[in-house]
Amino acid sequence: MSSPPRSQPQPQPEPQSQPATALTRDLNAAVAVPPPDQDPEAALAARGQIAALPADFTVERADGGALGVPAWSLVPYAFLTGEAPDTVNPSLWRNALLNMNTGLFEVVPDAVYQVRGMDLSNISFLEDPTGASREIVVVDPLISEECAAAALKLYREHRGADRVIRAVIFTHSHLDHYGGVLGLFADRRLPEGVDVIAPEGFLEHSVSENVYAGNAMQRRALFMYGALLERSARGQVDAGLGKYNSAGLAGLLPPTYTVTAETAKPGHVVAFGPVNLEFQLTPGTEAPAELNFYLPDVRALCMAENATPTLHNLYSLRGAQVRDAKAWSDYLNESVEWYGERSDTLFASHFWPRWKSDGGNEITDFLTSQADLYRYLHDQSLRLANHGRTMTEIAEDLDAHVPRGLAERWFNRGYYGTVNHDIKAVYQRYLGWYDGNAAHLHALPPEQAGPRYVEAMGGAKKVVRLARAAFDDAKTAEDYRWAAELLSHAVFADPTDTDARALEAAVLEQLGYQAESGPWRNFYLAAAHELRTRPADGTPPGLPSPQIITQPVLEAMPLRMLFDYLGIRLNGPRAAAHALTLGFRITDGLPDDPAWCAVRLRNGVLAYTPGPFDPEPANATYAVTRAGLNRLTIGEATPDQLVAEGALTVTTGTLEPLDTLNGLLETFAYWFGLATP
């Protein structure tokens, strides 16, 4: 998945939420879903359950609840029972109910076990199928340490307290698949002899994705996962691929074993303790660095997050690099070629497993169907692009025209990704943001365009009247979309216009109620919440700002990435007036880091050069501990404070050049507006 927020404040009640309109009720009533006893996925979701989590299951934070919420709880989801209310798309409600199949599950007897519903993702445990060894391999240890520790405890209660971890697999570079790793070990440190297995490029991508644009991504992720929304029939019901209620401590360990192209081949077996594995690298699919793996001794295939019962994101709404639909399809077909006929079981790190029946082809059918879906979106988007259609036009053209043989498979429904925004991702990957219309080449930003639109339409009151008419007289969801577009101009023209804000919130709320996709629903409802609650002057809401870069992530970052991040914090226009050369000796750096480096401030850019340097032209040189440099990087300490603590020493020159650089670094405000200026 796309990385979720690292932590979340207390969800906020929505006292101004409105019931479903007649149009929303009609649209949702028209969505047909199978009854549970005829749902092809329901039996799979429940199969193999050993121990269900109680309805009041809660995991407390290790710090005693500093955010005012537990690390994880199922209590807020107690409302998920029975028929879909008219404020939730019945298909999304179906998915939300299926994701309430929680607890410890047997996937392959005496070989593969899985805990679901203890975080957004699944954690899996691989055993020695012969029973001779008590060593295990842990796969994807969730978002938070507290949840990973609780899942391991539940597993050991039923499979033996003497189970010892031999290795941990991170299937890919998203937080919900590695963040809880430190919770697996009593002292939060990797024991000697335990391997951490990850695909090539894992560390760089896991760090860069959560650091370089981390503040913006994490803010948008609050919307995508509905973190601030009340869990209710008028709020968050699911994240699309699992429950999201995570507020624990997240960490990171660097890999000790990297899977490369040389080791990722069919038939090439690598043993970690008693567990034999074959790897398949899948870069550029659901994550920049990702792998699938196969267990030849028990004919089981783990598809990481590359194949789960939902259409996935080719573009994550919280912001990310666009994924490669063609490569994704190709790798799924490669999985079929390498492992399809060799597999009796398929499991992944979200949702539930699949099993091959006697004489059946359920696994190859599932994989080829999803491969064809991504390839269809890829090829047909480009077909229409080559006819001159633009990104939004193609999305409208194809949204309702996916072949029935693909669209009617429940495991291809858009619970997480959608056909609409995945098509836009394909267009963006090949043709970028510009649609070729010169009027869009240098468009005005919303704060400038809004007042001009409002004036051209006869003033704010006229705009609100037009939007009110579109909303009240709506015959289709498109009328709601038009009303939202009108009102967004009015809000950006005048954020104090309470009538425009209230009406836009009401419109977006209905669009959220209609959405089949969990992230679409959450984004619409979170925007409505912001419009109703965020002050017009942009005053932060009084909620705690999460720590974007955690200490374990800092400790794992290569030195060059620390200076990359300092360069991102640098105010370039102000820095352009300065030229500096600073030398650093890192007294206790990472094993692969250089002991010496230089940074040069020139033209508003911070340039990092590793290795020994000539101190003569430097303005100053310093000896600094790695921990001290980490704190400076995230703005937690000033140079003066580091000197006072003994973490920084001036070796030539003075402290003034470093103070100058530090004074040019910005701290990012977290609570910026998304639906408001």
XYZ file of C-alpha atoms in Angstrom:
677
model
C 0.000 0.000 0.000
C 0.856 3.595 -0.044
C 2.427 4.499 3.276
C -0.240 5.528 5.818
C 0.179 8.264 8.443
C 2.835 7.356 10.996
C 0.513 8.286 13.838
C -2.849 9.886 14.246
C -4.505 12.255 16.704
C -7.879 11.484 18.247
C -10.559 11.131 15.520
C -12.923 14.066 15.524
C -16.737 13.742 15.794
C -18.724 15.212 12.899
C -21.801 16.798 14.508
C -22.691 18.639 11.289
C -22.830 15.536 9.101
C -25.980 15.207 7.033
C -28.092 12.178 6.095
C -28.025 10.767 2.588
C -29.946 12.764 0.010
C -32.600 11.149 -2.146
C -30.137 10.913 -5.026
C -27.472 9.268 -2.856
C -30.038 6.812 -1.496
C -31.146 5.917 -5.021
C -27.587 5.521 -6.328
C -26.548 3.328 -3.422
C -29.752 1.264 -3.607
C -28.883 0.449 -7.228
C -25.562 -1.164 -6.215
C -26.086 -4.927 -6.156
C -23.934 -7.070 -3.870
C -24.175 -10.803 -3.234
C -25.636 -11.992 0.067
C -22.898 -13.287 2.392
C -23.777 -16.937 1.823
C -23.322 -16.444 -1.933
C -20.314 -14.126 -1.840
C -17.319 -15.911 -3.402
C -14.903 -13.992 -1.180
C -16.722 -14.412 2.142
C -15.778 -18.062 2.598
C -12.147 -17.262 1.784
C -12.083 -14.411 4.309
C -13.297 -16.685 7.100
C -11.391 -19.850 6.224
C -8.751 -21.143 8.618
C -9.599 -18.931 11.576
C -7.989 -20.282 14.763
C -8.637 -17.428 17.180
C -10.854 -14.414 16.520
C -10.036 -11.051 18.030
C -12.698 -9.889 20.496
C -14.824 -6.905 19.511
C -13.145 -4.789 22.195
C -9.617 -5.755 21.143
C -7.213 -2.905 21.901
C -3.424 -2.520 21.899
C -2.097 0.293 24.087
C 0.779 2.535 23.045
C 4.165 1.746 24.549
C 4.448 5.345 25.764
C 1.196 5.123 27.688
C -0.985 6.887 25.138
C 0.830 10.152 24.472
C -1.556 10.946 21.600
C -4.649 10.226 23.631
C -5.445 7.124 21.593
C -4.300 3.482 21.732
C -1.888 2.003 19.223
C -4.779 0.010 17.761
C -8.396 -0.763 18.567
C -11.312 -2.576 16.970
C -13.786 -0.904 19.340
C -14.609 1.977 16.945
C -15.648 -0.545 14.275
C -18.391 -2.201 16.342
C -21.007 -0.488 14.143
C -20.041 -2.683 11.157
C -22.883 -5.189 11.184
C -25.937 -5.931 9.109
C -27.118 -4.301 5.910
C -25.439 -1.268 4.410
C -26.824 2.064 5.623
C -27.783 4.535 2.920
C -24.712 6.650 3.757
C -22.303 3.931 2.570
C -21.928 2.415 -0.875
C -23.123 -1.211 -0.400
C -20.072 -2.593 -2.196
C -17.687 -0.730 0.129
C -19.814 -1.842 3.103
C -19.430 -5.428 1.910
C -15.669 -4.972 1.776
C -15.612 -3.348 5.218
C -17.513 -6.298 6.714
C -15.187 -8.837 5.103
C -12.204 -7.002 6.580
C -13.689 -7.636 10.024
C -12.621 -11.283 9.758
C -9.825 -10.853 12.281
C -7.466 -12.903 14.409
C -5.025 -15.745 13.848
C -5.550 -17.846 10.706
C -4.037 -21.064 9.420
C -3.062 -20.578 5.777
C -1.077 -23.802 5.253
C -1.210 -26.374 8.080
C 2.025 -26.488 10.097
C 3.692 -24.054 7.680
C 2.022 -20.633 7.205
C -0.028 -18.629 9.721
C -1.330 -15.100 9.503
C -2.702 -12.458 11.863
C -5.278 -10.137 10.319
C -7.166 -7.169 11.729
C -4.422 -6.100 14.130
C -3.269 -3.310 11.835
C -3.923 -2.127 8.298
C -1.813 -4.963 6.898
C -1.301 -8.654 7.699
C 1.651 -10.218 9.481
C 2.567 -13.781 8.477
C 4.600 -16.487 10.206
C 6.442 -19.191 8.264
C 7.250 -22.427 10.060
C 9.347 -25.504 9.369
C 6.841 -27.758 7.565
C 8.647 -30.852 8.854
C 8.135 -29.761 12.453
C 11.768 -30.465 13.287
C 12.703 -26.863 14.056
C 11.026 -24.170 16.148
C 12.602 -21.358 14.132
C 10.245 -19.124 12.157
C 10.391 -16.410 9.525
C 8.175 -13.347 10.070
C 6.735 -11.541 7.036
C 5.785 -7.829 7.031
C 5.618 -6.832 10.722
C 2.800 -4.256 10.441
C 2.962 -0.471 11.011
C 3.646 -0.256 14.722
C 5.846 -2.009 17.227
C 2.984 -2.479 19.681
C 0.813 -4.262 17.103
C 3.670 -6.456 15.881
C 4.420 -7.496 19.477
C 0.735 -8.254 20.107
C 0.472 -10.298 16.892
C 3.582 -12.306 17.774
C 2.145 -12.942 21.243
C -1.137 -14.208 19.772
C 0.733 -16.456 17.338
C 2.932 -17.936 20.062
C -0.071 -18.543 22.333
C -1.467 -20.937 19.744
C 1.655 -22.200 17.963
C 4.119 -22.400 20.839
C 5.917 -19.948 23.095
C 9.248 -21.481 22.064
C 8.986 -20.238 18.474
C 12.198 -18.305 17.735
C 12.562 -15.740 14.964
C 15.260 -16.677 12.441
C 14.522 -13.991 9.836
C 12.173 -11.148 8.993
C 11.012 -10.396 5.441
C 10.062 -6.889 4.315
C 8.232 -7.542 1.061
C 8.348 -3.878 0.061
C 9.155 -0.317 1.011
C 5.841 0.876 2.509
C 5.562 1.579 6.222
C 2.812 -0.946 6.975
C 5.185 -3.735 5.956
C 8.190 -2.891 8.112
C 7.289 -0.235 10.721
C 6.618 -2.664 13.586
C 9.816 -4.678 13.266
C 11.379 -3.514 16.544
C 8.356 -4.823 18.430
C 9.327 -8.380 17.509
C 12.354 -8.274 19.800
C 12.394 -7.840 23.575
C 15.049 -5.108 23.654
C 14.009 -3.488 20.334
C 17.297 -4.556 18.780
C 18.010 -7.151 16.101
C 19.463 -10.244 17.778
C 22.652 -11.725 16.428
C 21.981 -14.350 13.766
C 18.601 -12.925 12.720
C 18.387 -11.821 9.084
C 16.335 -8.958 7.720
C 15.427 -9.762 4.102
C 14.331 -7.072 1.658
C 14.304 -6.382 -2.086
C 17.021 -4.410 -3.795
C 16.488 -0.672 -3.264
C 14.359 -1.177 -0.152
C 16.217 1.100 2.244
C 16.588 4.013 -0.146
C 12.939 3.928 -1.199
C 11.489 3.339 2.271
C 13.438 6.305 3.616
C 13.128 8.678 0.668
C 9.385 8.192 0.287
C 8.769 8.983 3.939
C 11.332 11.786 4.214
C 11.797 13.880 1.077
C 8.107 14.729 0.634
C 7.121 13.222 3.967
C 5.341 16.218 5.476
C 3.064 16.710 2.463
C 2.465 12.972 2.021
C 1.630 12.427 5.672
C -0.785 15.375 5.705
C -2.566 14.051 2.624
C -2.509 10.542 4.065
C -4.685 11.778 6.938
C -7.345 12.405 4.285
C -6.752 9.213 2.297
C -7.045 6.918 5.326
C -9.702 8.970 7.119
C -7.490 9.204 10.195
C -9.335 12.200 11.647
C -12.794 10.892 10.812
C -15.131 9.333 13.312
C -15.566 5.606 12.642
C -19.245 5.437 11.788
C -21.753 5.019 9.003
C -21.197 8.711 8.232
C -17.433 8.526 8.655
C -14.588 6.135 7.999
C -15.660 2.515 7.513
C -12.495 1.071 5.945
C -9.311 2.112 4.196
C -10.181 -0.038 1.175
C -7.695 -2.806 1.941
C -8.123 -3.063 5.689
C -8.995 -1.138 8.810
C -6.986 1.958 9.585
C -6.808 2.910 13.229
C -3.043 2.774 13.774
C -1.321 5.144 16.188
C 1.651 3.193 17.508
C 5.403 3.632 17.348
C 7.044 2.914 13.986
C 10.659 2.006 13.319
C 12.998 0.531 10.753
C 15.899 -1.890 10.530
C 18.266 -1.940 7.537
C 18.340 -5.217 5.615
C 21.073 -7.745 6.268
C 20.171 -9.777 3.167
C 19.229 -8.021 -0.058
C 17.370 -9.939 -2.751
C 18.900 -9.120 -6.135
C 18.309 -10.271 -9.684
C 20.985 -12.905 -9.149
C 19.046 -14.563 -6.340
C 15.512 -13.938 -7.632
C 14.996 -16.764 -10.104
C 12.576 -19.675 -10.334
C 14.105 -22.765 -8.797
C 16.818 -20.799 -6.951
C 16.185 -21.729 -3.320
C 17.569 -19.721 -0.405
C 17.222 -21.192 3.092
C 16.731 -19.151 6.238
C 16.820 -21.643 9.050
C 14.306 -24.368 8.179
C 12.347 -22.226 5.698
C 13.178 -22.547 1.997
C 12.323 -19.578 -0.208
C 12.360 -18.601 -3.863
C 12.167 -14.895 -4.703
C 10.680 -12.853 -7.526
C 11.646 -9.177 -7.743
C 8.864 -6.844 -8.911
C 10.289 -3.288 -8.936
C 8.006 -0.462 -10.028
C 4.766 -2.298 -9.284
C 2.878 -1.544 -6.078
C 6.102 -0.114 -4.607
C 9.417 0.997 -6.118
C 11.120 -1.913 -4.338
C 9.017 -5.047 -3.908
C 9.277 -8.822 -4.037
C 7.058 -11.884 -4.118
C 8.282 -15.183 -2.703
C 7.454 -18.860 -3.048
C 7.618 -21.682 -0.489
C 8.512 -24.765 -2.559
C 8.144 -27.203 0.333
C 4.438 -26.390 0.772
C 3.557 -25.020 -2.691
C 2.551 -21.596 -1.326
C 3.005 -18.250 -3.072
C 3.166 -14.894 -1.284
C 2.205 -12.010 -3.578
C 3.169 -9.240 -1.119
C 0.799 -6.426 -2.177
C 0.945 -7.090 -5.909
C -2.219 -9.205 -6.077
C -5.009 -8.777 -3.537
C -8.809 -8.775 -3.964
C -9.037 -5.155 -5.065
C -7.933 -3.005 -7.957
C -4.870 -1.308 -6.522
C -3.471 2.182 -6.970
C -1.405 3.096 -9.999
C -1.229 6.447 -8.264
C -1.683 6.904 -4.533
C -3.958 9.795 -3.596
C -1.682 10.791 -0.726
C 0.978 11.536 -3.337
C 3.608 9.176 -4.739
C 5.495 8.345 -7.879
C 3.193 6.841 -10.489
C 3.399 3.053 -10.775
C 3.995 1.218 -14.055
C 0.786 -0.552 -15.106
C 2.507 -2.491 -17.882
C 5.306 -3.710 -15.609
C 2.736 -4.667 -12.970
C 0.826 -6.736 -15.508
C 4.028 -8.298 -16.833
C 5.209 -9.308 -13.351
C 1.842 -10.879 -12.547
C 2.082 -12.918 -15.730
C 5.628 -13.847 -14.743
C 4.284 -15.043 -11.375
C 1.849 -17.273 -13.247
C 4.638 -18.579 -15.460
C 7.004 -19.267 -12.567
C 4.619 -20.424 -9.876
C 1.043 -20.756 -11.152
C 1.023 -24.512 -11.671
C 3.319 -25.053 -8.685
C 1.049 -23.280 -6.177
C -1.791 -24.662 -4.111
C -2.077 -21.576 -1.889
C -1.724 -17.857 -2.497
C -1.505 -15.331 0.338
C -0.613 -11.664 0.606
C -0.039 -8.915 3.133
C -3.565 -7.523 2.892
C -6.932 -9.278 2.736
C -7.266 -13.077 2.754
C -5.617 -16.039 0.992
C -6.829 -18.127 -1.935
C -6.592 -21.874 -2.355
C -6.614 -24.119 -5.404
C -9.309 -26.776 -5.364
C -8.768 -30.276 -6.722
C -8.472 -29.872 -10.454
C -9.123 -26.129 -10.183
C -7.229 -23.132 -11.466
C -8.300 -20.521 -8.897
C -4.804 -19.117 -8.396
C -3.829 -18.722 -12.049
C -7.308 -17.385 -12.813
C -6.976 -14.724 -10.111
C -3.480 -13.662 -11.160
C -4.200 -13.557 -14.883
C -7.425 -11.626 -14.334
C -5.604 -8.945 -12.371
C -2.755 -8.914 -14.887
C -5.283 -8.357 -17.662
C -7.020 -5.595 -15.713
C -3.833 -3.544 -15.313
C -2.883 -4.195 -18.935
C -6.340 -3.135 -20.138
C -6.126 0.149 -18.242
C -2.636 0.708 -19.642
C -3.348 -0.114 -23.275
C -6.755 1.515 -23.559
C -5.606 4.711 -21.876
C -2.815 5.014 -24.415
C -5.132 4.075 -27.283
C -7.386 6.990 -26.482
C -4.448 9.287 -25.757
C -3.184 8.569 -29.244
C -6.607 9.615 -30.528
C -6.037 12.983 -28.845
C -8.191 12.417 -25.766
C -6.959 14.086 -22.574
C -6.462 12.583 -19.137
C -9.854 13.507 -17.691
C -11.646 12.661 -20.940
C -10.100 9.195 -21.052
C -11.038 8.552 -17.434
C -14.663 9.455 -18.197
C -14.642 7.422 -21.439
C -13.301 4.210 -19.903
C -14.622 4.327 -16.341
C -17.777 2.395 -17.217
C -16.318 0.368 -20.085
C -14.030 -2.192 -18.469
C -14.920 -5.611 -19.948
C -17.502 -7.460 -17.888
C -15.174 -10.435 -17.593
C -12.866 -8.210 -15.544
C -15.203 -5.682 -13.941
C -17.647 -8.253 -12.548
C -15.001 -10.182 -10.639
C -15.324 -9.059 -7.025
C -11.579 -9.272 -6.521
C -11.119 -6.600 -9.211
C -13.426 -3.992 -7.694
C -12.076 -0.533 -6.905
C -11.961 -0.643 -3.126
C -8.503 0.941 -2.955
C -7.540 2.112 -6.423
C -10.194 3.057 -8.966
C -10.450 2.720 -12.725
C -10.857 6.492 -12.909
C -7.728 7.618 -11.132
C -5.641 4.675 -12.343
C -6.357 5.753 -15.931
C -5.154 9.245 -15.054
C -1.992 7.691 -13.636
C -1.249 5.904 -16.911
C -1.679 9.184 -18.805
C 0.539 11.022 -16.340
C 3.274 8.393 -16.563
C 3.547 8.736 -20.347
C 2.386 12.285 -21.059
C 2.646 14.161 -17.751
C 0.364 16.803 -16.250
C -0.060 18.922 -19.402
C -2.965 18.087 -21.719
C -1.700 20.085 -24.703
C -4.262 22.872 -24.371
C -2.292 26.141 -24.269
C -4.933 27.694 -22.007
C -3.817 25.174 -19.369
C -0.082 25.722 -19.844
C 0.229 28.522 -17.289
C -3.096 28.446 -15.458
C -3.743 30.642 -12.452
C -3.469 29.004 -9.008
C -6.759 28.517 -7.125
C -6.295 31.569 -4.878
C -6.021 33.781 -7.987
C -8.501 31.969 -10.223
C -11.224 31.739 -7.562
C -11.947 35.466 -7.211
C -12.010 35.922 -11.000
C -14.455 33.056 -11.502
C -16.680 34.380 -8.753
C -16.650 37.883 -10.209
C -17.355 36.566 -13.726
C -20.349 34.594 -12.458
C -21.914 37.564 -10.735
C -20.499 37.393 -7.235
C -20.289 34.910 -4.370
C -24.005 34.832 -3.572
C -24.780 34.015 -7.205
C -22.221 31.219 -7.223
C -23.707 29.715 -4.072
C -27.222 29.957 -5.554
C -26.068 28.198 -8.733
C -24.380 25.488 -6.683
C -27.419 25.137 -4.422
C -29.646 24.650 -7.465
C -27.254 22.049 -8.918
C -27.233 20.230 -5.570
C -30.928 20.402 -4.760
C -32.094 19.555 -8.294
C -29.400 16.959 -8.990
C -30.345 14.079 -11.226
C -26.897 12.452 -11.366
C -23.653 12.417 -9.378
C -22.224 14.664 -12.099
C -24.478 17.456 -10.813
C -22.848 17.089 -7.398
C -19.401 17.191 -9.004
C -20.343 20.423 -10.783
C -21.644 21.975 -7.570
C -18.370 21.081 -5.804
C -16.347 22.715 -8.568
C -18.364 25.926 -8.344
C -18.100 26.065 -4.575
C -14.372 25.378 -4.490
C -13.862 28.571 -6.514
C -16.013 30.467 -4.022
C -14.113 29.111 -1.004
C -10.712 29.896 -2.505
C -11.962 33.363 -3.432
C -13.102 33.996 0.149
C -12.318 31.396 2.835
C -14.567 33.300 5.262
C -17.655 32.604 3.129
C -19.453 30.297 5.540
C -22.344 29.639 3.159
C -20.003 28.399 0.432
C -18.004 26.291 2.894
C -21.087 24.697 4.430
C -22.637 23.871 1.086
C -19.396 22.491 -0.377
C -19.029 20.296 2.707
C -22.558 18.975 2.195
C -21.882 18.246 -1.488
C -18.566 16.480 -0.875
C -20.128 14.458 1.909
C -22.702 13.010 -0.484
C -19.985 12.133 -2.997
C -18.211 10.325 -0.167
C -21.350 8.402 0.730
C -21.595 7.234 -2.904
C -17.962 6.134 -3.307
C -17.046 2.466 -3.631
C -13.381 3.233 -2.955
C -12.342 3.591 0.673
C -9.769 6.322 -0.089
C -12.264 8.283 -2.231
C -14.851 8.177 0.550
C -12.249 9.205 3.115
C -10.925 12.074 0.996
C -14.406 13.469 0.373
C -15.448 13.200 4.027
C -12.127 14.560 5.326
C -12.494 17.545 2.999
C -16.008 18.125 4.313
C -14.644 17.957 7.860
C -11.963 20.534 7.023
C -14.472 22.891 5.433
C -16.647 22.732 8.543
C -13.920 22.986 11.172
C -10.761 24.677 9.858
C -10.676 28.383 10.715
C -10.670 30.725 7.732
C -7.318 32.189 8.807
C -5.707 28.734 8.650
C -5.080 28.498 12.391
C -3.914 24.964 13.209
C -6.633 22.854 14.832
C -4.924 22.456 18.210
C -4.072 18.827 17.478
C -0.542 17.449 17.923
C 1.645 17.383 14.821
C 3.055 13.908 14.188
C 6.775 13.267 14.061
C 7.352 12.808 10.337
C 10.882 11.427 10.581
C 11.230 9.032 13.487
C 14.472 8.243 15.290
C 14.812 4.726 13.815
C 14.402 6.159 10.303
C 17.033 8.816 11.014
C 19.409 6.167 12.300
C 18.981 4.141 9.104
C 19.395 7.062 6.683
C 22.686 7.143 4.746
C 24.659 10.344 5.275
C 23.912 11.648 1.791
C 20.173 11.400 2.481
C 20.534 13.491 5.636
C 22.132 16.261 3.590
C 19.569 15.753 0.827
C 16.885 16.514 3.397
C 18.772 19.580 4.645
C 18.794 20.764 1.040
C 15.003 20.310 0.872
C 14.596 22.381 4.057
C 16.811 25.124 2.607
C 15.043 28.364 1.645
C 16.635 28.709 -1.789
C 15.746 32.360 -2.547
C 17.251 33.493 0.777
C 20.196 31.116 0.540
C 21.133 32.407 -2.932
C 22.766 35.415 -1.268
C 25.196 33.152 0.628
C 28.165 31.011 -0.367
C 29.635 28.613 2.179
C 31.873 25.558 2.303
C 31.640 23.466 5.464
C 33.567 20.324 6.322
C 32.346 17.608 8.656
C 33.989 14.652 10.381
C 31.352 12.185 11.535
C 32.743 10.629 14.689
C 30.455 7.583 14.847
C 28.704 7.191 11.483
C 27.035 4.197 9.878
C 29.351 1.464 8.580
C 28.831 2.469 4.948
C 29.010 6.202 5.566
C 32.174 8.199 4.858
C 33.936 9.532 7.936
C 34.467 12.877 6.205
C 32.339 15.001 3.928
C 31.950 18.559 2.675
C 28.805 20.558 1.939
C 28.791 23.626 -0.242
C 26.085 26.246 -0.263
C 25.972 27.851 -3.699
C 23.230 29.300 -5.886
C 20.598 28.454 -3.292
C 21.575 24.761 -3.412
C 23.271 22.547 -0.821
C 25.777 20.237 -2.528
C 27.154 17.227 -0.633
C 30.538 15.663 -1.415
C 31.583 12.497 0.459
C 35.134 11.651 1.439
C 38.236 13.556 2.556
C 38.490 17.204 1.537
C 40.965 20.072 1.626
C 40.063 22.116 4.727
C 41.942 25.166 3.466
C 39.120 26.723 1.398
C 36.422 25.750 3.915
C 34.761 28.486 5.952
C 34.825 26.107 8.920
C 35.164 22.441 9.788
C 33.411 20.486 12.511
C 33.467 17.140 14.289
C 29.936 15.934 14.988
C 28.315 12.791 16.303
C 25.846 11.057 14.043
C 23.123 11.527 16.667
C 23.878 15.243 16.781
C 23.725 15.537 13.007
C 20.410 13.678 13.035
C 18.943 16.196 15.456
C 20.221 19.117 13.411
C 18.712 17.593 10.275
C 15.158 17.570 11.635
C 15.451 20.905 13.440
C 15.444 19.349 16.896
C 18.652 21.098 17.995
C 20.655 24.195 17.038
C 24.434 24.228 16.550
C 24.819 26.054 19.896
C 22.844 23.353 21.680
C 24.934 20.600 20.091
C 28.135 22.324 21.197
C 26.792 22.621 24.741
C 25.914 18.910 24.719
C 29.351 17.909 23.429
C 27.900 16.511 20.193
C 29.555 19.167 17.999
C 33.097 20.565 18.080
C 34.549 23.369 15.961
C 37.877 22.133 14.556
C 38.710 25.111 12.304
C 37.032 28.486 11.977
C 33.987 29.386 14.066
C 30.422 28.268 14.619
C 29.058 31.234 12.668
C 28.981 29.589 9.178
C 26.990 26.641 10.518
C 24.662 29.037 12.330
C 24.164 30.861 9.039
C 23.246 27.629 7.262
C 20.946 26.574 10.085
C 19.187 29.949 9.913
C 18.350 29.303 6.258
C 16.547 26.029 7.010
C 12.756 25.948 7.243
C 10.513 23.882 9.491
C 7.451 22.572 7.676
C 4.014 23.384 9.060
C 1.892 20.238 9.133
C -1.713 21.439 9.291
C -1.910 23.175 5.919
C -5.227 23.207 4.092
C -6.222 20.833 1.319
C -9.858 21.727 0.652
C -9.271 25.287 1.842
C -6.574 27.908 1.091
